[in-house]
Every structure is written in structure tokens, then in C-alpha cells.
Amino acid sequence: EEEIYSCIDDSPKCELRGVDKMEVTDVIDTAIEQLNKKYMPVLHLKKQQLINGYRRFDPTRGMEYTLDLQLEVVNQKGHSRSITKRVHLVRPLSLIEIIPMPYVTEATRVHIIIPLTSEDRSYVNHFLEVFASNAFETSENAVLTFLFIYDPEEA
């Protein structure tokens, strides 16, 4: 919570201050608040320390955070213990909205080509039964082709 490892002046480590420090504090507080909202009234969580924290800017989503937090967990009976919990948070670039998507059907046809020799004849019936139950009966858009490979004297 005091140091950052990507500094403006290209030094390997510098003090966390200003807007960056406020951002880290806000993200940790939000994580604790969300965890308490999830586990209340059974458990109450308090921050002991930030073990590790990572942030990454995703231009499509916003700032992504991964935090490893050392937490004190207190149950309803008052018993407490220390745990480590990893949380993932995203600070979106803009307000999140649900965009309706039109119904899309998959029209892609899959072509399955099975090469067969005369030695494989005994397996074909079982394969066809299994394939029919998995592909044809579930309305998969698939085309099955057997490619018979044989010597001229076997014809």
C-alpha cells in the first residue's frame, strides 16, 4: 500500500502517493465492502493488509485489479482468524449497460471426413451409432463423409 513498481521516471520502485494512493485505497475499500455484502451476516471481514496488488488497463473494459488481501474474518460467535483472499475488480470506463443482441443462428456446417481401410470395417457400425446419437439427433449441422482407402485387389 506504500510502494508501486511502475514509476514514471523508470525507477524500479517508488512511493505510492497522490491520486494513485487514493485509487488503491478506494479499490481496497470497495473490495472489503463487496466481500462484507456477500458474506454478511454470517461473517464480517476486516482488512489487515494488502499482500499483493496488480492493475492493468484494458481499453475495452477499463482498469482491472487483482488484489491479494490479508483479512481478519469474524463469525457470528465472535471467533476470528486471519485468511488470505484474492479478489478481482474492474473499474469500467463508462456506465455499464445491457445491449440487446439479435438472435443469431449458427449456419456453419462442419465437414467430418473419416478415412477407412478394410481393417476398420468392424468399427464403422458402432461409430455410426454413436455419431448419430450425438450429432444427428441433437440437430448438429454436420456432414459425415467416409473416405474408403483400399488396394486395387481388395475391390
C-alpha positions as a Markdown table, in Angstrom:
| # | Residue | x | y | z |
|---|---|---|---|---|
| 1 | Glu | 0.0 | 0.0 | 0.0 |
| 2 | Glu | 3.0 | 2.3 | 0.2 |
| 3 | Glu | 5.0 | 1.4 | -2.9 |
| 4 | Ile | 4.4 | 1.0 | -6.6 |
| 5 | Tyr | 6.6 | -0.9 | -9.1 |
| 6 | Ser | 5.8 | 1.0 | -12.3 |
| 7 | Cys | 7.1 | 4.5 | -11.9 |
| 8 | Ile | 7.0 | 7.5 | -14.2 |
| 9 | Asp | 10.8 | 8.1 | -14.0 |
| 10 | Asp | 11.5 | 4.4 | -14.9 |
| 11 | Ser | 12.9 | 3.6 | -11.5 |
| 12 | Pro | 12.0 | 0.1 | -10.3 |
| 13 | Lys | 10.1 | 1.2 | -7.2 |
| 14 | Cys | 8.7 | 4.5 | -5.8 |
| 15 | Glu | 6.4 | 5.7 | -3.1 |
| 16 | Leu | 2.7 | 5.4 | -3.7 |
| 17 | Arg | 1.1 | 8.9 | -3.3 |
| 18 | Gly | -1.4 | 11.3 | -4.6 |
| 19 | Val | -4.1 | 10.0 | -7.0 |
| 20 | Asp | -2.5 | 6.5 | -7.2 |
| 21 | Lys | -2.6 | 6.2 | -3.4 |
| 22 | Met | -6.3 | 7.3 | -3.3 |
| 23 | Glu | -7.1 | 4.9 | -6.1 |
| 24 | Val | -5.5 | 1.9 | -4.2 |
| 25 | Thr | -7.3 | 2.9 | -1.0 |
| 26 | Asp | -10.6 | 3.2 | -2.8 |
| 27 | Val | -10.2 | -0.2 | -4.6 |
| 28 | Ile | -9.3 | -2.0 | -1.3 |
| 29 | Asp | -12.3 | -0.4 | 0.5 |
| 30 | Thr | -14.6 | -1.4 | -2.4 |
| 31 | Ala | -13.3 | -5.0 | -2.3 |
| 32 | Ile | -13.9 | -5.2 | 1.5 |
| 33 | Glu | -17.3 | -3.6 | 1.2 |
| 34 | Gln | -18.3 | -6.1 | -1.6 |
| 35 | Leu | -17.0 | -9.1 | 0.4 |
| 36 | Asn | -18.9 | -8.0 | 3.5 |
| 37 | Lys | -22.1 | -7.5 | 1.4 |
| 38 | Lys | -21.6 | -11.1 | 0.1 |
| 39 | Tyr | -20.9 | -12.8 | 3.4 |
| 40 | Met | -22.9 | -10.8 | 5.9 |
| 41 | Pro | -24.4 | -11.6 | 8.4 |
| 42 | Val | -22.5 | -14.9 | 8.8 |
| 43 | Leu | -19.0 | -13.4 | 8.5 |
| 44 | His | -17.6 | -9.9 | 8.9 |
| 45 | Leu | -14.3 | -9.1 | 7.2 |
| 46 | Lys | -11.7 | -6.5 | 8.2 |
| 47 | Lys | -8.6 | -5.6 | 6.2 |
| 48 | Gln | -5.3 | -6.4 | 7.8 |
| 49 | Gln | -3.0 | -5.7 | 4.9 |
| 50 | Leu | -2.6 | -5.7 | 1.1 |
| 51 | Ile | -0.2 | -8.5 | 0.3 |
| 52 | Asn | 0.0 | -8.0 | -3.5 |
| 53 | Gly | -1.9 | -5.9 | -5.9 |
| 54 | Tyr | -1.9 | -5.7 | -9.7 |
| 55 | Arg | -3.6 | -3.4 | -12.0 |
| 56 | Arg | -3.9 | -3.5 | -15.8 |
| 57 | Phe | -5.7 | -1.1 | -18.2 |
| 58 | Asp | -7.9 | -2.8 | -20.7 |
| 59 | Pro | -9.0 | -0.4 | -23.3 |
| 60 | Thr | -12.3 | -2.1 | -23.8 |
| 61 | Arg | -13.3 | -2.7 | -20.2 |
| 62 | Gly | -11.4 | -0.3 | -18.0 |
| 63 | Met | -8.9 | -0.7 | -15.2 |
| 64 | Glu | -8.7 | -4.3 | -13.9 |
| 65 | Tyr | -7.4 | -5.0 | -10.4 |
| 66 | Thr | -6.3 | -8.2 | -8.8 |
| 67 | Leu | -5.7 | -8.0 | -5.0 |
| 68 | Asp | -4.3 | -10.5 | -2.5 |
| 69 | Leu | -5.7 | -9.3 | 0.8 |
| 70 | Gln | -4.9 | -10.5 | 4.3 |
| 71 | Leu | -8.2 | -10.3 | 6.1 |
| 72 | Glu | -9.5 | -10.9 | 9.6 |
| 73 | Val | -12.7 | -12.9 | 9.5 |
| 74 | Val | -15.1 | -12.7 | 12.5 |
| 75 | Asn | -18.0 | -15.1 | 12.6 |
| 76 | Gln | -21.3 | -14.6 | 14.4 |
| 77 | Lys | -20.0 | -16.2 | 17.6 |
| 78 | Gly | -17.1 | -13.7 | 17.7 |
| 79 | His | -14.4 | -16.1 | 16.8 |
| 80 | Ser | -11.8 | -14.6 | 14.4 |
| 81 | Arg | -9.0 | -15.8 | 12.2 |
| 82 | Ser | -6.8 | -14.5 | 9.6 |
| 83 | Ile | -7.2 | -15.6 | 5.9 |
| 84 | Thr | -5.8 | -14.6 | 2.5 |
| 85 | Lys | -8.3 | -13.8 | -0.2 |
| 86 | Arg | -7.7 | -13.0 | -3.9 |
| 87 | Val | -10.3 | -10.6 | -5.4 |
| 88 | His | -10.7 | -9.3 | -8.9 |
| 89 | Leu | -12.3 | -5.9 | -9.6 |
| 90 | Val | -12.9 | -3.8 | -12.7 |
| 91 | Arg | -13.4 | 0.0 | -12.8 |
| 92 | Pro | -15.3 | 0.4 | -16.1 |
| 93 | Leu | -14.6 | 3.2 | -18.5 |
| 94 | Ser | -18.2 | 4.2 | -18.7 |
| 95 | Leu | -21.6 | 3.2 | -17.3 |
| 96 | Ile | -22.4 | -0.5 | -17.8 |
| 97 | Glu | -25.4 | -1.1 | -20.0 |
| 98 | Ile | -27.0 | -4.2 | -21.4 |
| 99 | Ile | -27.2 | -4.1 | -25.2 |
| 100 | Pro | -29.8 | -6.3 | -26.8 |
| 101 | Met | -28.3 | -8.7 | -29.3 |
| 102 | Pro | -30.3 | -10.1 | -32.2 |
| 103 | Tyr | -30.9 | -13.8 | -32.2 |
| 104 | Val | -28.2 | -15.5 | -34.2 |
| 105 | Thr | -28.3 | -19.0 | -35.6 |
| 106 | Glu | -25.1 | -20.9 | -36.4 |
| 107 | Ala | -25.2 | -21.8 | -40.0 |
| 108 | Thr | -21.7 | -23.1 | -40.2 |
| 109 | Arg | -21.6 | -26.6 | -41.4 |
| 110 | Val | -18.9 | -28.9 | -40.1 |
| 111 | His | -17.5 | -31.5 | -42.5 |
| 112 | Ile | -16.1 | -34.6 | -40.9 |
| 113 | Ile | -14.0 | -36.8 | -43.1 |
| 114 | Ile | -13.1 | -40.3 | -41.8 |
| 115 | Pro | -10.5 | -42.3 | -43.8 |
| 116 | Leu | -11.3 | -46.1 | -43.6 |
| 117 | Thr | -9.3 | -49.1 | -44.6 |
| 118 | Ser | -10.6 | -52.7 | -44.9 |
| 119 | Glu | -9.3 | -53.3 | -41.3 |
| 120 | Asp | -11.6 | -50.6 | -40.0 |
| 121 | Arg | -14.8 | -52.2 | -41.2 |
| 122 | Ser | -15.6 | -53.7 | -37.8 |
| 123 | Tyr | -15.6 | -50.3 | -36.1 |
| 124 | Val | -17.9 | -48.5 | -38.5 |
| 125 | Asn | -21.3 | -49.7 | -37.2 |
| 126 | His | -20.5 | -48.7 | -33.6 |
| 127 | Phe | -19.1 | -45.4 | -34.7 |
| 128 | Leu | -22.2 | -44.6 | -36.8 |
| 129 | Glu | -24.5 | -45.4 | -33.9 |
| 130 | Val | -22.6 | -43.1 | -31.5 |
| 131 | Phe | -22.2 | -40.4 | -34.1 |
| 132 | Ala | -25.9 | -40.5 | -35.0 |
| 133 | Ser | -26.9 | -40.1 | -31.4 |
| 134 | Asn | -24.5 | -37.3 | -30.7 |
| 135 | Ala | -24.6 | -35.3 | -34.0 |
| 136 | Phe | -27.8 | -36.0 | -35.9 |
| 137 | Glu | -30.3 | -36.4 | -33.1 |
| 138 | Thr | -29.1 | -33.1 | -31.5 |
| 139 | Ser | -29.6 | -31.3 | -34.8 |
| 140 | Glu | -25.9 | -30.5 | -35.3 |
| 141 | Asn | -25.1 | -29.1 | -38.7 |
| 142 | Ala | -22.5 | -31.7 | -39.6 |
| 143 | Val | -21.7 | -33.7 | -42.8 |
| 144 | Leu | -20.1 | -37.1 | -42.3 |
| 145 | Thr | -18.0 | -38.5 | -45.2 |
| 146 | Phe | -16.3 | -41.8 | -45.2 |
| 147 | Leu | -13.2 | -42.0 | -47.4 |
| 148 | Phe | -12.6 | -45.6 | -48.3 |
| 149 | Ile | -8.9 | -46.4 | -48.9 |
| 150 | Tyr | -8.2 | -49.8 | -50.4 |
| 151 | Asp | -5.8 | -51.6 | -52.6 |
| 152 | Pro | -7.0 | -52.4 | -56.2 |
| 153 | Glu | -7.0 | -56.2 | -55.4 |
| 154 | Glu | -9.4 | -55.6 | -52.5 |
| 155 | Ala | -12.0 | -54.0 | -54.8 |
